[in-house]
PDB file of C-alpha atoms in Angstrom:
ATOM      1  CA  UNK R   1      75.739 124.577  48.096  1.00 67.00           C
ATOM      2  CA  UNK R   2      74.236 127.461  50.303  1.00 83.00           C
ATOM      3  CA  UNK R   3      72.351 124.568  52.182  1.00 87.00           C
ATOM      4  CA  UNK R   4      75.260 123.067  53.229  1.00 87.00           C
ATOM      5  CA  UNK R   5      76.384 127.025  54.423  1.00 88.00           C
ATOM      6  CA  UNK R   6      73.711 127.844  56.237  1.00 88.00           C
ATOM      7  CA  UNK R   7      73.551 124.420  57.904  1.00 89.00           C
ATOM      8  CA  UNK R   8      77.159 125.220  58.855  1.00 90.00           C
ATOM      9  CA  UNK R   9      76.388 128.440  60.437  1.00 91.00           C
ATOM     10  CA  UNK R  10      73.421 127.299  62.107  1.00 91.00           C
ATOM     11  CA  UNK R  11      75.546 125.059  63.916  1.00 92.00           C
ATOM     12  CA  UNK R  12      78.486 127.050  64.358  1.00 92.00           C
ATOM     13  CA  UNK R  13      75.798 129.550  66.276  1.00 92.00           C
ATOM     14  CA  UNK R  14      74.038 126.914  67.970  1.00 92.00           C
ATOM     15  CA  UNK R  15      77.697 126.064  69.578  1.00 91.00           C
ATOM     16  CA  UNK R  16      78.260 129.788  70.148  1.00 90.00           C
ATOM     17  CA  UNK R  17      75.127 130.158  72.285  1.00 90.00           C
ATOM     18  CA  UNK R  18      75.976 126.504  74.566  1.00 88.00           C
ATOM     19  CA  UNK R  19      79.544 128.183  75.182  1.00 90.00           C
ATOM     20  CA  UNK R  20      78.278 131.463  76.056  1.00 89.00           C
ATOM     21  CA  UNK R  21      75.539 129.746  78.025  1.00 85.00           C
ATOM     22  CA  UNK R  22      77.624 127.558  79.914  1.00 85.00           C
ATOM     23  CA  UNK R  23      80.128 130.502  80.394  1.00 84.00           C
ATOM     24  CA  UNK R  24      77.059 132.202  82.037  1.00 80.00           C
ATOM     25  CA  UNK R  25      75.839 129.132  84.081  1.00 81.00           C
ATOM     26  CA  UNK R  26      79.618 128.767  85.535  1.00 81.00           C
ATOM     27  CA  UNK R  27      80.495 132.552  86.264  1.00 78.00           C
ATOM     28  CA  UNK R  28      76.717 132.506  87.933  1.00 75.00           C
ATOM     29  CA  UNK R  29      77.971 129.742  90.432  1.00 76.00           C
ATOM     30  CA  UNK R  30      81.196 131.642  91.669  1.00 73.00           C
ATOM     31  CA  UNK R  31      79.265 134.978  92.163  1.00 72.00           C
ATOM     32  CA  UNK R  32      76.551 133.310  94.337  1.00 68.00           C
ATOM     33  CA  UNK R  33      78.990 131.977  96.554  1.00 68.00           C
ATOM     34  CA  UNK R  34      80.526 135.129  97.216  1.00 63.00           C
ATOM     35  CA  UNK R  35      78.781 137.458 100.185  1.00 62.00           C
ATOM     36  CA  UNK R  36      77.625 140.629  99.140  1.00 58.00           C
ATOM     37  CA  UNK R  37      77.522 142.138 102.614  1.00 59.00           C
ATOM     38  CA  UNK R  38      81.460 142.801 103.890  1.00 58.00           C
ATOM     39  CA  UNK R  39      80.597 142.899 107.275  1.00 59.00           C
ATOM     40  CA  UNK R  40      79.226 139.099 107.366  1.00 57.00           C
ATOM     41  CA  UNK R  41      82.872 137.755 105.859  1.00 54.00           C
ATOM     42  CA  UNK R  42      83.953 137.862 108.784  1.00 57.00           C
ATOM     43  CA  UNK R  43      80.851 135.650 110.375  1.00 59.00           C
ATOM     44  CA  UNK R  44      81.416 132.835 107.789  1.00 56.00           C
ATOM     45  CA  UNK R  45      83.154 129.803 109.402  1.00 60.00           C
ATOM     46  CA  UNK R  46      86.692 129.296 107.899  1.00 57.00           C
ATOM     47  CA  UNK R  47      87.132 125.622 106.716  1.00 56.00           C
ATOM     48  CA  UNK R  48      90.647 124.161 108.256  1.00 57.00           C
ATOM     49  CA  UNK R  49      91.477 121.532 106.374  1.00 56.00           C
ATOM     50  CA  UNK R  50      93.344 118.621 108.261  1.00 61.00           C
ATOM     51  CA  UNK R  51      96.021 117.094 106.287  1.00 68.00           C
ATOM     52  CA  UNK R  52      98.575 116.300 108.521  1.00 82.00           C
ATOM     53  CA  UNK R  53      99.761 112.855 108.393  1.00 88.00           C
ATOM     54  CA  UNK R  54     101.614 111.086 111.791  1.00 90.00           C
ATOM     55  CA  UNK R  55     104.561 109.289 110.942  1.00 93.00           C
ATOM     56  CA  UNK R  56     104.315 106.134 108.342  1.00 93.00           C
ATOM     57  CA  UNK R  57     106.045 102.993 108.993  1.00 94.00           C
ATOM     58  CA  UNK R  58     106.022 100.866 106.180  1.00 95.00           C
ATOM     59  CA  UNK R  59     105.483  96.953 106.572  1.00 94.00           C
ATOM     60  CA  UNK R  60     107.738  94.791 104.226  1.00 94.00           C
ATOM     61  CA  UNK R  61     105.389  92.582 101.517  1.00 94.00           C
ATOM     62  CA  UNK R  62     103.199  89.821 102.868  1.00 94.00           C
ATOM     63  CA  UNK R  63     101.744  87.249 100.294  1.00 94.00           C
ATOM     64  CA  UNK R  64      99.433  84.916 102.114  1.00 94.00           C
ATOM     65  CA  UNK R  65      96.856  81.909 100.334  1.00 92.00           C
ATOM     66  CA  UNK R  66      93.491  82.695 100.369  1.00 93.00           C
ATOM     67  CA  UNK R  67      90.948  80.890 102.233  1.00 91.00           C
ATOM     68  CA  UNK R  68      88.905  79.762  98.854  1.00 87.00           C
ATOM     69  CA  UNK R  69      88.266  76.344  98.148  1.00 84.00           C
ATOM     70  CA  UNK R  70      91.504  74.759  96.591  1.00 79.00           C
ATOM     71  CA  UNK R  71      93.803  77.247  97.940  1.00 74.00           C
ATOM     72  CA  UNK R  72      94.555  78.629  94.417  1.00 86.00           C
ATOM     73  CA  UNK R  73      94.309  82.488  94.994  1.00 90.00           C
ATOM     74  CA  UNK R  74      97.031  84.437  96.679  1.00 92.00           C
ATOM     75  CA  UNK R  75      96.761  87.990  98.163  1.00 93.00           C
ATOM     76  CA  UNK R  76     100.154  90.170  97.950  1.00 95.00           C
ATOM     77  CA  UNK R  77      99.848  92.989  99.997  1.00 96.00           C
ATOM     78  CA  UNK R  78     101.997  95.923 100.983  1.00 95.00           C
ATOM     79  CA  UNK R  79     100.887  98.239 103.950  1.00 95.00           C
ATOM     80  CA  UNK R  80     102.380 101.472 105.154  1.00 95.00           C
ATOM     81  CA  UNK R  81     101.340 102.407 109.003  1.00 95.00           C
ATOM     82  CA  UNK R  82     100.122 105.824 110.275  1.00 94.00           C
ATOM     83  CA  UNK R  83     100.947 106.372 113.636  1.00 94.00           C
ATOM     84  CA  UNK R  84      99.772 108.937 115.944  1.00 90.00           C
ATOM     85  CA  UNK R  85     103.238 109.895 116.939  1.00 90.00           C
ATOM     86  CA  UNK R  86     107.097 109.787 116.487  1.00 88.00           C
ATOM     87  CA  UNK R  87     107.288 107.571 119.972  1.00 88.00           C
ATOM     88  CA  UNK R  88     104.775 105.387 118.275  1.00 90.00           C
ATOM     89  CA  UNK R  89     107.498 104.086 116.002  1.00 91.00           C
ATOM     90  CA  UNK R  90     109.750 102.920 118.288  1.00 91.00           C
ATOM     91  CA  UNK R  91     107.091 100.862 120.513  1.00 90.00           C
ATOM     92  CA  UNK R  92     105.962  99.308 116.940  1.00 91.00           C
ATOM     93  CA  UNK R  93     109.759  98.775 116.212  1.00 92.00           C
ATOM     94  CA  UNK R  94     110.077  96.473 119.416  1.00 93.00           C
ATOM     95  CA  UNK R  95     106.692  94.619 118.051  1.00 92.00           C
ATOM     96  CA  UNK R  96     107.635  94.083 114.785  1.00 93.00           C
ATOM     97  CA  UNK R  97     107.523  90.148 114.880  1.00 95.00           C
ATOM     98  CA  UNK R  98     104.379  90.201 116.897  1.00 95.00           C
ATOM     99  CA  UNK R  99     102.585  92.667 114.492  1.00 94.00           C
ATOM    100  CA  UNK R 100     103.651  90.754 111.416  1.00 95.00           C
ATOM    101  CA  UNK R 101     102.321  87.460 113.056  1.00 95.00           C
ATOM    102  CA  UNK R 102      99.268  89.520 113.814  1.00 95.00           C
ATOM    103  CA  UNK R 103      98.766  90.646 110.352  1.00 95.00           C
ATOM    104  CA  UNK R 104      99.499  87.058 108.777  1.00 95.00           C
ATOM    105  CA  UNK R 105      96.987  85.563 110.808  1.00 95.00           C
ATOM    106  CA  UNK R 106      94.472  87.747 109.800  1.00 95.00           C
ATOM    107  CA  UNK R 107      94.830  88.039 106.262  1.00 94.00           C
ATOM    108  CA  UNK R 108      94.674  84.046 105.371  1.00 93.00           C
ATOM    109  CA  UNK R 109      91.757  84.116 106.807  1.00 93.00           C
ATOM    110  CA  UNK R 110      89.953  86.174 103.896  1.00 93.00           C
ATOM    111  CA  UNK R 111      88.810  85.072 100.829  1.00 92.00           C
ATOM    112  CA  UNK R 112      88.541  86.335  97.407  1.00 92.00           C
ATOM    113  CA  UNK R 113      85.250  87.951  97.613  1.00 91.00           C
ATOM    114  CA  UNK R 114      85.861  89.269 101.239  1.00 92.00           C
ATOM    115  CA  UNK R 115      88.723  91.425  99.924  1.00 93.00           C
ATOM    116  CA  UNK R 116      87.802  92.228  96.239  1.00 91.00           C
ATOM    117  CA  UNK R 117      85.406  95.166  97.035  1.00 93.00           C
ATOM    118  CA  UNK R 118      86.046  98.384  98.291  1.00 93.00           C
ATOM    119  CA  UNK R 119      83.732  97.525 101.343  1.00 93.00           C
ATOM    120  CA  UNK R 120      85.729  94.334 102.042  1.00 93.00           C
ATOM    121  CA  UNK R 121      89.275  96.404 102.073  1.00 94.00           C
ATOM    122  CA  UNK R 122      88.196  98.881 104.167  1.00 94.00           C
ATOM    123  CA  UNK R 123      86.653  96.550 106.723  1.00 94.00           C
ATOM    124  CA  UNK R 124      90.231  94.185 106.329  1.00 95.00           C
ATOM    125  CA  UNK R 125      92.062  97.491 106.848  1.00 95.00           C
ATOM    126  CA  UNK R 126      89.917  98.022 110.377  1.00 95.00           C
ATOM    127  CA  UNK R 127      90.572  94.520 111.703  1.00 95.00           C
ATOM    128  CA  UNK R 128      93.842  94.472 111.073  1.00 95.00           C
ATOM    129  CA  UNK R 129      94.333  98.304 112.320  1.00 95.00           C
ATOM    130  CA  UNK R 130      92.190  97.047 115.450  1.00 95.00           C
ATOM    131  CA  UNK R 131      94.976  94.144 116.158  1.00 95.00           C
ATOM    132  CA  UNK R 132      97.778  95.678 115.969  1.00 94.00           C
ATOM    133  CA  UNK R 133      96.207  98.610 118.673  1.00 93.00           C
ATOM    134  CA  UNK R 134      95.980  95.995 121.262  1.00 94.00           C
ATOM    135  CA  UNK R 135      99.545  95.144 120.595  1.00 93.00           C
ATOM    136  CA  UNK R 136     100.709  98.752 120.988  1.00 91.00           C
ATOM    137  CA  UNK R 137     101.805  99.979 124.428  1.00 89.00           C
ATOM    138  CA  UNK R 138     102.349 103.288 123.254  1.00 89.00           C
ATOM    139  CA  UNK R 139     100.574 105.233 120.874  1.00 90.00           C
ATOM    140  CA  UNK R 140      98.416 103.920 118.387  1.00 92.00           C
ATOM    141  CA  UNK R 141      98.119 103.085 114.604  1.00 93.00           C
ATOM    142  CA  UNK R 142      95.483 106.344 113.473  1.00 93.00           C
ATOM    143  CA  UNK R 143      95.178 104.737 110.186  1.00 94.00           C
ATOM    144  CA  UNK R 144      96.619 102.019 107.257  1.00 95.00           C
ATOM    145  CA  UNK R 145      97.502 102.555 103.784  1.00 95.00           C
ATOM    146  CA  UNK R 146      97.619  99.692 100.924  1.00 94.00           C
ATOM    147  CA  UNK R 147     100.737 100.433  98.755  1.00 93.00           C
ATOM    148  CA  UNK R 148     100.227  97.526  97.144  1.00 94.00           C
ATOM    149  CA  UNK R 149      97.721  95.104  96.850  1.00 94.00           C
ATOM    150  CA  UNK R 150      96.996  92.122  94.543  1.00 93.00           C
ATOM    151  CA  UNK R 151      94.986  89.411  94.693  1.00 92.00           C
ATOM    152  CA  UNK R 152      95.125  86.572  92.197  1.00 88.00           C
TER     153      UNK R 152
END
C-alpha cells in the first residue's frame, strides 16, 4: 500500500511542477511584451483596429442546379451585401432585378467541387462581388457575406 502512495504523490508533484511551470511560461510572455523604458510607450505604434461595417443589404434565397453531370446537386445560397455607403443602397434598390439576374447567372455555372472549398467560395464570392460593381452607378459592393449556404 505505500507504493501505491508514493506513486500518488509523485504524480500529484509532477502535476504541481507542469502548473507552476506553465504559470511561469505564460506570466513570462505578458511581461516581455510590456516596455520597460516609459519614455518609448509613447514611440510604439497604436494598432486601430477597423471594424466598421457599411451598410448590409440582404439578398432574398437563391437555389440554383449545379453544373455537374446529371444536374442532381443544388446550391441554396443566402447573401447579405456590404456596401460602401448609405446612397449605395438605394442605387442597388433600383438594380435589384438586374443584380439578381446577375447573381443567377453566375452561380449555375459552378459545380460541386468549384464551390465546396474554402478557396472555391471565396473566389465565387469575388466574381459575383465583381458583377454586381459593374452594375452599380453609385457606390460599390466593399464586400459579400454567405448567411446561408448549402450545397447538396
Amino acid at each position: 500500500m505505500s507504493k501505491k502512495v508514493l506513486i500518488i504523490i509523485m504524480a500529484v508533484a509532477v502535476l504541481f511542477v507542469g502548473m507552476v511551470g506553465a504559470g511561469f511560461f505564460i506570466l513570462w510572455n505578458k511581461i516581455s511584451q510590456v516596455p520597460l523604458d516609459p519614455s518609448k510607450v509613447a514611440e510604439m505604434p497604436v494598432k486601430e483596429e477597423q471594424n466598421d461595417i457599411g451598410p448590409l443589404y440582404p439578398l432574398d434565397t437563391m437555389i440554383v442546379n449545379l453544373a455537374d453531370n446529371g444536374g442532381k446537386r443544388y446550391l441554396r445560397v443566402t447573401m447579405s451585401l456590404e456596401l460602401s455607403d448609405s446612397e449605395s443602397v438605394a442605387t442597388l434598390e433600383s438594380r435589384l432585378p438586374q443584380i439578381r439576374d446577375a447573381v443567377l447567372m453566375i452561380l449555375p455555372t459552378k459545380t460541386y467541387d468549384d464551390v465546396s472549398t474554402t478557396d472555391g467560395k471565396i473566389a465565387l464570392r469575388n466574381q459575383v462581388m465583381e458583377k454586381i460593381n459593374t452594375l452599380m452607378t453609385k457606390g460599390r459592393v466593399n464586400n459579400i457575406y454567405f448567411t446561408e449556404f448549402v450545397v447538396q
